[in-house]
PDB file of C-alpha atoms and ligand atoms in Angstrom:
ATOM      1  CA  MET F 219       0.000   0.000   0.000  1.00  0.00           C
ATOM      2  CA  SER F 220       1.235   3.497  -0.740  1.00  0.00           C
ATOM      3  CA  LEU F 221       0.846   6.486   1.577  1.00  0.00           C
ATOM      4  CA  LYS F 222      -1.572   8.383  -0.674  1.00  0.00           C
ATOM      5  CA  GLU F 223      -4.664   7.586   1.332  1.00  0.00           C
ATOM      6  CA  TYR F 224      -2.878   8.352   4.622  1.00  0.00           C
ATOM      7  CA  GLN F 225      -1.822  11.766   3.332  1.00  0.00           C
ATOM      8  CA  ARG F 226      -5.155  12.555   1.707  1.00  0.00           C
ATOM      9  CA  LYS F 227      -7.031  12.062   4.988  1.00  0.00           C
ATOM     10  CA  ARG F 228      -4.894  14.397   7.070  1.00  0.00           C
ATOM     11  CA  LYS F 229      -4.195  18.130   7.438  1.00  0.00           C
ATOM     12  CA  PHE F 230      -0.504  18.252   8.228  1.00  0.00           C
ATOM     13  CA  GLN F 231      -0.612  21.921   9.252  1.00  0.00           C
ATOM     14  CA  GLU F 232      -2.987  20.923  12.049  1.00  0.00           C
ATOM     15  CA  THR F 233      -2.199  17.387  13.172  1.00  0.00           C
ATOM     16  CA  PRO F 234       0.946  16.446  15.086  1.00  0.00           C
ATOM     17  CA  GLU F 235       1.179  13.230  13.045  1.00  0.00           C
ATOM     18  CA  PRO F 236       4.111  12.757  10.646  1.00  0.00           C
ATOM     19  CA  LYS F 237       3.596  13.344   6.932  1.00  0.00           C
ATOM     20  CA  GLY F 238       6.095  10.642   6.182  1.00  0.00           C
ATOM     21  CA  LYS F 239       7.499   9.071   3.110  1.00  0.00           C
ATOM     22  CA  ALA F 240       8.052   5.469   2.130  1.00  0.00           C
ATOM     23  CA  ALA F 241      11.296   4.182   3.620  1.00  0.00           C
ATOM     24  CA  GLU F 242      13.908   1.719   2.477  1.00  0.00           C
ATOM     25  CA  ALA F 243      14.222  -1.884   3.544  1.00  0.00           C
ATOM     26  CA  GLY F 244      12.352  -2.717   6.689  1.00  0.00           C
ATOM     27  CA  LYS F 245      13.655  -3.564  10.103  1.00  0.00           C
ATOM     28  CA  ASN F 246      10.647  -5.754  10.823  1.00  0.00           C
ATOM     29  CA  ARG F 247       9.408  -3.596  13.640  1.00  0.00           C
ATOM     30  CA  PHE F 248       5.864  -3.422  14.889  1.00  0.00           C
ATOM     31  CA  VAL F 249       3.900  -1.136  17.117  1.00  0.00           C
ATOM     32  CA  VAL F 250       0.489  -1.403  18.715  1.00  0.00           C
ATOM     33  CA  HIS F 251      -1.029   1.991  19.391  1.00  0.00           C
ATOM     34  CA  ASP F 252      -3.611   2.609  22.057  1.00  0.00           C
ATOM     35  CA  HIS F 253      -5.980   4.998  20.312  1.00  0.00           C
ATOM     36  CA  TYR F 254      -8.624   6.811  22.337  1.00  0.00           C
ATOM     37  CA  ALA F 255     -10.560   7.895  19.270  1.00  0.00           C
ATOM     38  CA  GLU F 256     -13.393  10.384  19.666  1.00  0.00           C
ATOM     39  CA  HIS F 257     -15.376   8.701  16.885  1.00  0.00           C
ATOM     40  CA  ALA F 258     -14.560   5.005  16.929  1.00  0.00           C
ATOM     41  CA  GLY F 259     -13.907   4.758  20.656  1.00  0.00           C
ATOM     42  CA  HIS F 260     -10.912   3.159  22.296  1.00  0.00           C
ATOM     43  CA  HIS F 261      -9.172   0.584  20.110  1.00  0.00           C
ATOM     44  CA  HIS F 262      -5.759  -0.728  19.289  1.00  0.00           C
ATOM     45  CA  ASP F 263      -3.956  -0.211  16.001  1.00  0.00           C
ATOM     46  CA  LEU F 264      -1.498  -2.880  14.906  1.00  0.00           C
ATOM     47  CA  ARG F 265       1.174  -1.616  12.536  1.00  0.00           C
ATOM     48  CA  LEU F 266       3.735  -3.852  10.859  1.00  0.00           C
ATOM     49  CA  GLU F 267       6.778  -2.488   9.074  1.00  0.00           C
ATOM     50  CA  MET F 268       6.528  -4.069   5.626  1.00  0.00           C
ATOM     51  CA  ARG F 269       7.826  -2.955   2.233  1.00  0.00           C
ATOM     52  CA  GLY F 270       8.713   0.561   3.349  1.00  0.00           C
ATOM     53  CA  VAL F 271       5.443   1.426   5.097  1.00  0.00           C
ATOM     54  CA  LEU F 272       3.498   0.420   8.192  1.00  0.00           C
ATOM     55  CA  GLU F 273       0.695  -1.887   7.112  1.00  0.00           C
ATOM     56  CA  SER F 274      -2.061  -1.107   9.607  1.00  0.00           C
ATOM     57  CA  TRP F 275      -5.104  -2.723  11.154  1.00  0.00           C
ATOM     58  CA  ALA F 276      -7.539  -1.266  13.675  1.00  0.00           C
ATOM     59  CA  VAL F 277      -8.286  -3.924  16.278  1.00  0.00           C
ATOM     60  CA  PRO F 278     -11.411  -2.837  18.206  1.00  0.00           C
ATOM     61  CA  LYS F 279     -10.925  -5.254  21.106  1.00  0.00           C
ATOM     62  CA  GLY F 280      -7.151  -5.420  21.016  1.00  0.00           C
ATOM     63  CA  LEU F 281      -4.867  -8.290  20.067  1.00  0.00           C
ATOM     64  CA  PRO F 282      -5.487 -11.600  21.824  1.00  0.00           C
ATOM     65  CA  GLU F 283      -2.969 -12.249  24.576  1.00  0.00           C
ATOM     66  CA  LYS F 284      -3.837 -15.965  24.842  1.00  0.00           C
ATOM     67  CA  PRO F 285      -4.240 -18.692  22.226  1.00  0.00           C
ATOM     68  CA  GLY F 286      -7.741 -19.576  21.099  1.00  0.00           C
ATOM     69  CA  ILE F 287      -9.160 -16.067  20.918  1.00  0.00           C
ATOM     70  CA  ARG F 288      -9.975 -14.455  17.578  1.00  0.00           C
ATOM     71  CA  ARG F 289     -10.386 -10.738  17.191  1.00  0.00           C
ATOM     72  CA  LEU F 290     -11.584  -8.616  14.327  1.00  0.00           C
ATOM     73  CA  ALA F 291      -8.857  -6.533  12.670  1.00  0.00           C
ATOM     74  CA  VAL F 292      -9.921  -3.957  10.098  1.00  0.00           C
ATOM     75  CA  GLN F 293      -7.229  -3.063   7.623  1.00  0.00           C
ATOM     76  CA  VAL F 294      -6.781   0.679   7.270  1.00  0.00           C
ATOM     77  CA  GLU F 295      -4.496   2.835   5.165  1.00  0.00           C
ATOM     78  CA  ALA F 296      -0.769   2.159   5.365  1.00  0.00           C
ATOM     79  CA  HIS F 297       1.037   4.632   7.596  1.00  0.00           C
ATOM     80  CA  PRO F 298       4.560   6.040   7.158  1.00  0.00           C
ATOM     81  CA  VAL F 299       7.353   4.266   8.997  1.00  0.00           C
ATOM     82  CA  ASP F 300       7.923   7.435  11.098  1.00  0.00           C
ATOM     83  CA  TYR F 301       4.560   6.771  12.701  1.00  0.00           C
ATOM     84  CA  ILE F 302       6.101   3.891  14.629  1.00  0.00           C
ATOM     85  CA  ASN F 303       7.170   6.295  17.405  1.00  0.00           C
ATOM     86  CA  PHE F 304       4.160   8.584  17.214  1.00  0.00           C
ATOM     87  CA  GLN F 305       2.329   9.463  20.407  1.00  0.00           C
ATOM     88  CA  GLY F 306       0.233  12.546  20.864  1.00  0.00           C
ATOM     89  CA  LYS F 307      -3.176  14.094  20.639  1.00  0.00           C
ATOM     90  CA  ILE F 308      -4.829  14.466  17.251  1.00  0.00           C
ATOM     91  CA  PRO F 309      -7.005  17.580  17.584  1.00  0.00           C
ATOM     92  CA  SER F 310     -10.806  17.359  17.659  1.00  0.00           C
ATOM     93  CA  GLY F 311     -12.435  17.515  14.275  1.00  0.00           C
ATOM     94  CA  LEU F 312      -9.486  15.966  12.456  1.00  0.00           C
ATOM     95  CA  TYR F 313      -9.293  12.459  11.058  1.00  0.00           C
ATOM     96  CA  GLY F 314      -8.546  10.038  13.905  1.00  0.00           C
ATOM     97  CA  ALA F 315      -9.071  12.721  16.565  1.00  0.00           C
ATOM     98  CA  GLY F 316      -8.067  11.626  20.041  1.00  0.00           C
ATOM     99  CA  LYS F 317      -5.093  10.541  22.108  1.00  0.00           C
ATOM    100  CA  VAL F 318      -2.590   8.047  20.752  1.00  0.00           C
ATOM    101  CA  LYS F 319      -0.147   6.184  22.967  1.00  0.00           C
ATOM    102  CA  ILE F 320       2.145   3.254  22.384  1.00  0.00           C
ATOM    103  CA  PHE F 321       0.742   0.093  23.939  1.00  0.00           C
ATOM    104  CA  ASP F 322       3.620  -2.137  22.869  1.00  0.00           C
ATOM    105  CA  LYS F 323       6.373  -2.287  20.292  1.00  0.00           C
ATOM    106  CA  GLY F 324       9.228  -4.490  19.241  1.00  0.00           C
ATOM    107  CA  LYS F 325      10.358  -6.625  16.374  1.00  0.00           C
ATOM    108  CA  TYR F 326       8.509  -9.335  14.572  1.00  0.00           C
ATOM    109  CA  GLN F 327       9.597 -12.303  12.578  1.00  0.00           C
ATOM    110  CA  LEU F 328       7.621 -13.076   9.446  1.00  0.00           C
ATOM    111  CA  ILE F 329       6.841 -16.774   9.184  1.00  0.00           C
ATOM    112  CA  ASP F 330       5.088 -16.401   5.866  1.00  0.00           C
ATOM    113  CA  ARG F 331       2.736 -14.249   3.908  1.00  0.00           C
ATOM    114  CA  LEU F 332       0.456 -16.028   1.507  1.00  0.00           C
ATOM    115  CA  GLY F 333      -2.032 -13.606   0.016  1.00  0.00           C
ATOM    116  CA  ASP F 334      -4.794 -13.496   2.551  1.00  0.00           C
ATOM    117  CA  ARG F 335      -2.821 -14.897   5.453  1.00  0.00           C
ATOM    118  CA  ILE F 336       0.113 -13.369   7.307  1.00  0.00           C
ATOM    119  CA  SER F 337       1.825 -15.465   9.963  1.00  0.00           C
ATOM    120  CA  LEU F 338       4.349 -13.907  12.278  1.00  0.00           C
ATOM    121  CA  ILE F 339       5.986 -13.989  15.669  1.00  0.00           C
ATOM    122  CA  LEU F 340       5.662 -10.829  17.738  1.00  0.00           C
ATOM    123  CA  LYS F 341       8.530 -10.028  20.060  1.00  0.00           C
ATOM    124  CA  GLY F 342       7.141  -7.200  22.121  1.00  0.00           C
ATOM    125  CA  LYS F 343       7.121  -6.580  25.862  1.00  0.00           C
ATOM    126  CA  LYS F 344       3.450  -7.475  26.249  1.00  0.00           C
ATOM    127  CA  LEU F 345       2.672  -9.206  22.980  1.00  0.00           C
ATOM    128  CA  LYS F 346       4.809 -12.245  22.327  1.00  0.00           C
ATOM    129  CA  GLY F 347       4.370 -15.355  20.260  1.00  0.00           C
ATOM    130  CA  GLU F 348       2.848 -16.587  17.071  1.00  0.00           C
ATOM    131  CA  TYR F 349       0.000 -14.629  15.511  1.00  0.00           C
ATOM    132  CA  HIS F 350      -1.944 -15.077  12.310  1.00  0.00           C
ATOM    133  CA  LEU F 351      -3.828 -12.434  10.373  1.00  0.00           C
ATOM    134  CA  ILE F 352      -6.410 -14.012   8.108  1.00  0.00           C
ATOM    135  CA  LYS F 353      -8.463 -12.044   5.631  1.00  0.00           C
ATOM    136  CA  MET F 354     -12.162 -12.859   5.696  1.00  0.00           C
ATOM    137  CA  LYS F 355     -13.500 -14.008   2.355  1.00  0.00           C
ATOM    138  CA  GLY F 356     -15.848 -11.609   0.642  1.00  0.00           C
ATOM    139  CA  ARG F 357     -15.193  -8.791   3.121  1.00  0.00           C
ATOM    140  CA  LYS F 358     -13.312  -5.802   1.914  1.00  0.00           C
ATOM    141  CA  ASN F 359     -10.964  -4.895   4.758  1.00  0.00           C
ATOM    142  CA  GLN F 360     -11.934  -7.331   7.459  1.00  0.00           C
ATOM    143  CA  TRP F 361      -9.409  -9.731   8.854  1.00  0.00           C
ATOM    144  CA  LEU F 362      -9.222 -11.916  11.931  1.00  0.00           C
ATOM    145  CA  ILE F 363      -6.214 -11.959  14.194  1.00  0.00           C
ATOM    146  CA  LEU F 364      -5.526 -14.944  16.386  1.00  0.00           C
ATOM    147  CA  LYS F 365      -2.717 -16.223  18.538  1.00  0.00           C
ATOM    148  CA  THR F 366      -1.564 -19.811  18.363  1.00  0.00           C
ATOM    149  CA  LYS F 367       1.294 -20.114  20.864  1.00  0.00           C
TER     150      LYS F 367
HETATM  151 MN1   MN Y 640      -6.929   4.124  15.183  1.00  0.00          MN
END
């Protein structure tokens, strides 16, 4: 995904978020943001450094911390790699308005990525272990995230 949609949705004179540009080769980092959104309510955002951007999913109930739990993950626009350290308050009235904090971050190891399924190992402080993101058939941006071990 390119950053066009990310940039189109934001007013960079008004938001503290980075404008960003696509970066070179990834370091396989991830971040989970705690987003206290005025519109959508509190949710987590999972962002994986992949192909020069942060591929992003909004996870309304947060990532599972134990095996056997599936959670909805809605894919959203890719974010710039600079966003990996972003914390702040997006002003009221702007896209994504509300406080953003880092819930967890670290590296991940990609096990494999086969079209509609991404398998990886998260190596965060809170989130550790094997996770799978599986795209739901016939749904535009809806995926499931589950933990296996
Ligand atoms: Mn969000």
